[in-house]
């Protein structure tokens, strides 16, 4: 009898335990299977919040970069763009200074011509014509004021057409300018001075002049 009672007690205890387990299982809420379809499992930022985050990140990066550059001056110097070189002003073309003993201009006298002046002053004939805008066939007029080139380029030909010093006898039609051109590299002023004559003095046939 006692064994039967003990068996019933054990069965009652087991039954009670089973009932308790069922109640606990029933009280648990079922898992929400619609969450995956209806809700996003992670937070999503709005457009305004995205812009705020971007601005905050940019300011943070700039602050960090400024701190790094201030702590490392060499890195700051390397990061700065190289200064553009200042363009040097181009030197202005200077006009050639007159060659010592060479006039800057010359006024044509009686019986003188262009190549005579170029030969006498020892300047390049082509340059002499070009600087005055003249051609080889130009016939110089008394009183023409011509520019003398100062480049130093010499006359391209013999300068002395006759040997001198020497005495010269004036013939009809002679003038100091013509005689000077006949000798080539002698100036009228030198002939005037060598013979004690005033500039513009008239000559007479048979008159003897010293050509220096």
Coordinates of C-alpha atoms in Angstrom, one line a residue:
X1 CA 0.0 0.0 0.0
X2 CA 2.8 2.3 1.0
X3 CA 4.5 1.6 -2.3
X4 CA 1.4 2.5 -4.3
X5 CA 0.9 5.7 -2.4
X6 CA 4.6 6.6 -3.1
X7 CA 4.1 5.9 -6.7
X8 CA 1.1 8.2 -6.9
X9 CA 3.0 10.9 -5.1
X10 CA 5.8 10.6 -7.6
X11 CA 3.4 10.8 -10.5
X12 CA 1.7 13.8 -9.1
X13 CA 5.0 15.6 -8.7
X14 CA 6.1 14.8 -12.2
X15 CA 2.6 16.0 -13.5
X16 CA 3.0 19.2 -11.6
X17 CA 6.4 19.8 -13.1
X18 CA 5.1 19.2 -16.6
X19 CA 2.2 21.6 -16.1
X20 CA 4.6 24.3 -14.9
X21 CA 6.8 23.9 -17.9
X22 CA 3.8 24.1 -20.3
X23 CA 2.6 27.3 -18.6
X24 CA 6.0 29.0 -19.0
X25 CA 6.2 28.0 -22.7
X26 CA 2.7 29.4 -23.3
X27 CA 3.4 32.7 -21.6
X28 CA 6.4 33.5 -23.9
X29 CA 5.3 35.8 -26.8
X30 CA 6.0 34.5 -30.3
X31 CA 8.8 36.0 -32.2
X32 CA 7.8 38.8 -34.5
X33 CA 8.4 37.4 -38.0
X34 CA 7.3 40.5 -39.8
X35 CA 10.1 42.7 -38.5
X36 CA 12.4 41.7 -41.3
X37 CA 9.7 42.9 -43.8
X38 CA 8.3 45.9 -42.0
X39 CA 11.3 47.4 -40.1
X40 CA 14.9 48.2 -40.9
X41 CA 17.1 46.5 -38.4
X42 CA 19.6 49.4 -38.3
X43 CA 19.1 53.2 -37.9
X44 CA 18.9 55.2 -41.2
X45 CA 20.0 58.8 -41.2
X46 CA 17.8 61.4 -42.9
X47 CA 19.2 63.7 -45.6
X48 CA 19.6 66.6 -43.2
X49 CA 21.4 64.3 -40.7
X50 CA 23.7 63.1 -43.6
X51 CA 24.7 66.7 -44.4
X52 CA 25.4 67.5 -40.7
X53 CA 27.6 64.4 -40.5
X54 CA 29.6 65.4 -43.6
X55 CA 30.1 68.9 -42.4
X56 CA 31.2 67.7 -39.0
X57 CA 33.7 65.2 -40.6
X58 CA 35.1 67.9 -42.8
X59 CA 35.6 70.3 -39.9
X60 CA 37.3 67.6 -38.0
X61 CA 39.6 66.7 -40.8
X62 CA 40.6 70.4 -41.3
X63 CA 41.2 70.8 -37.6
X64 CA 43.4 67.7 -37.6
X65 CA 45.4 68.9 -40.7
X66 CA 45.9 72.3 -39.1
X67 CA 47.2 70.7 -35.9
X68 CA 49.6 68.6 -37.9
X69 CA 50.9 71.5 -40.0
X70 CA 51.5 73.7 -37.0
X71 CA 53.4 71.0 -35.3
X72 CA 55.6 70.3 -38.4
X73 CA 56.7 73.6 -40.0
X74 CA 58.7 71.8 -42.6
X75 CA 55.6 69.9 -43.8
X76 CA 53.7 73.2 -43.9
X77 CA 56.3 74.7 -46.1
X78 CA 56.3 71.7 -48.4
X79 CA 52.5 71.8 -48.6
X80 CA 52.4 75.5 -49.6
X81 CA 52.5 76.1 -53.4
X82 CA 55.8 77.4 -54.8
X83 CA 55.7 81.2 -55.5
X84 CA 55.7 82.1 -59.1
X85 CA 58.9 83.8 -60.2
X86 CA 58.5 87.5 -60.8
X87 CA 59.0 88.3 -64.5
X88 CA 62.1 90.3 -65.1
X89 CA 61.5 93.5 -67.1
X90 CA 63.0 93.4 -70.5
X91 CA 65.9 95.9 -70.9
X92 CA 65.0 98.7 -73.2
X93 CA 67.0 98.9 -76.4
X94 CA 69.5 101.6 -76.1
X95 CA 70.4 103.7 -79.0
X96 CA 74.0 103.3 -80.0
X97 CA 76.2 106.0 -78.6
X98 CA 78.1 108.1 -81.2
X99 CA 81.5 106.6 -82.1
X100 CA 84.2 109.0 -80.8
X101 CA 85.2 111.3 -83.7
X102 CA 82.2 110.3 -85.7
X103 CA 79.3 112.8 -86.1
X104 CA 75.7 111.7 -85.6
X105 CA 74.6 113.7 -88.7
X106 CA 76.3 115.2 -91.8
X107 CA 75.1 118.0 -94.1
X108 CA 75.9 117.5 -97.8
X109 CA 78.2 120.2 -99.3
X110 CA 78.8 121.1 -103.0
X111 CA 80.0 118.3 -105.2
X112 CA 79.6 115.6 -102.5
X113 CA 77.7 112.3 -102.9
X114 CA 76.5 109.5 -100.7
X115 CA 79.3 107.0 -101.2
X116 CA 81.9 109.8 -100.8
X117 CA 80.5 110.5 -97.3
X118 CA 80.4 106.8 -96.4
X119 CA 84.0 106.3 -97.5
X120 CA 85.3 109.4 -95.8
X121 CA 83.6 108.6 -92.5
X122 CA 84.4 104.9 -92.8
X123 CA 80.8 103.7 -92.3
X124 CA 79.1 100.8 -94.2
X125 CA 77.5 102.2 -97.3
X126 CA 74.5 99.9 -97.3
X127 CA 73.8 100.7 -93.7
X128 CA 74.2 104.4 -94.4
X129 CA 71.7 104.3 -97.2
X130 CA 69.2 102.2 -95.2
X131 CA 69.3 104.3 -92.1
X132 CA 68.4 107.3 -94.2
X133 CA 65.8 105.5 -96.3
X134 CA 67.7 106.2 -99.6
X135 CA 68.5 104.1 -102.6
X136 CA 71.8 103.8 -104.5
X137 CA 70.5 106.0 -107.3
X138 CA 69.7 108.9 -105.0
X139 CA 71.5 112.1 -106.0
X140 CA 72.4 114.0 -102.9
X141 CA 71.4 117.6 -102.7
X142 CA 73.4 120.4 -101.1
X143 CA 72.0 120.9 -97.6
X144 CA 70.7 117.3 -97.2
X145 CA 71.1 116.4 -93.5
X146 CA 71.9 112.7 -93.3
X147 CA 72.1 110.4 -90.3
X148 CA 75.4 108.6 -89.7
X149 CA 75.2 105.0 -88.5
X150 CA 77.0 104.4 -85.2
X151 CA 77.3 100.6 -85.4
X152 CA 81.0 100.7 -86.1
X153 CA 80.7 98.6 -89.2
X154 CA 83.4 99.9 -91.6
X155 CA 83.2 100.9 -95.3
X156 CA 83.4 97.9 -97.5
X157 CA 86.0 99.1 -100.0
X158 CA 89.2 101.1 -100.3
X159 CA 89.0 104.5 -98.6
X160 CA 92.1 106.3 -100.0
X161 CA 91.6 106.8 -103.7
X162 CA 94.8 108.8 -104.1
X163 CA 98.0 108.9 -102.1
X164 CA 98.5 111.8 -99.7
X165 CA 99.8 113.9 -98.2
X166 CA 100.5 115.6 -101.5
X167 CA 100.1 119.0 -103.2
X168 CA 97.2 119.4 -105.6
X169 CA 96.8 122.1 -108.3
X170 CA 93.2 123.4 -108.6
X171 CA 91.6 123.0 -112.0
X172 CA 88.5 124.7 -113.4
X173 CA 85.3 123.4 -111.8
X174 CA 87.1 122.2 -108.6
X175 CA 85.6 122.7 -105.2
X176 CA 86.9 121.7 -101.8
X177 CA 84.1 119.1 -101.6
X178 CA 85.0 117.7 -105.0
X179 CA 88.8 117.5 -104.2
X180 CA 88.0 115.8 -100.8
X181 CA 85.9 113.1 -102.6
X182 CA 88.7 112.7 -105.2
X183 CA 91.2 111.7 -102.5
X184 CA 88.6 109.6 -100.6
X185 CA 89.4 109.7 -96.9
X186 CA 90.2 113.4 -96.6
X187 CA 87.6 115.8 -95.2
X188 CA 87.0 119.4 -96.6
X189 CA 87.7 120.8 -93.1
X190 CA 91.1 119.2 -93.1
X191 CA 91.9 120.8 -96.5
X192 CA 90.7 124.2 -95.3
X193 CA 92.8 124.0 -92.1
X194 CA 95.9 122.7 -93.9
X195 CA 95.8 125.7 -96.3
X196 CA 94.7 128.4 -93.9
X197 CA 91.5 129.0 -95.7
X198 CA 88.1 129.9 -94.3
X199 CA 85.2 127.5 -94.8
X200 CA 83.5 128.3 -98.1
X201 CA 86.5 130.1 -99.7
X202 CA 86.4 130.1 -103.5
X203 CA 89.2 128.4 -105.4
X204 CA 91.0 129.6 -108.5
X205 CA 92.4 127.4 -111.3
X206 CA 96.2 126.9 -110.8
X207 CA 95.9 127.4 -107.1
X208 CA 98.0 124.9 -105.2
X209 CA 96.5 123.2 -102.2
X210 CA 98.2 120.9 -99.7
X211 CA 96.3 117.7 -99.1
X212 CA 97.1 116.4 -95.6

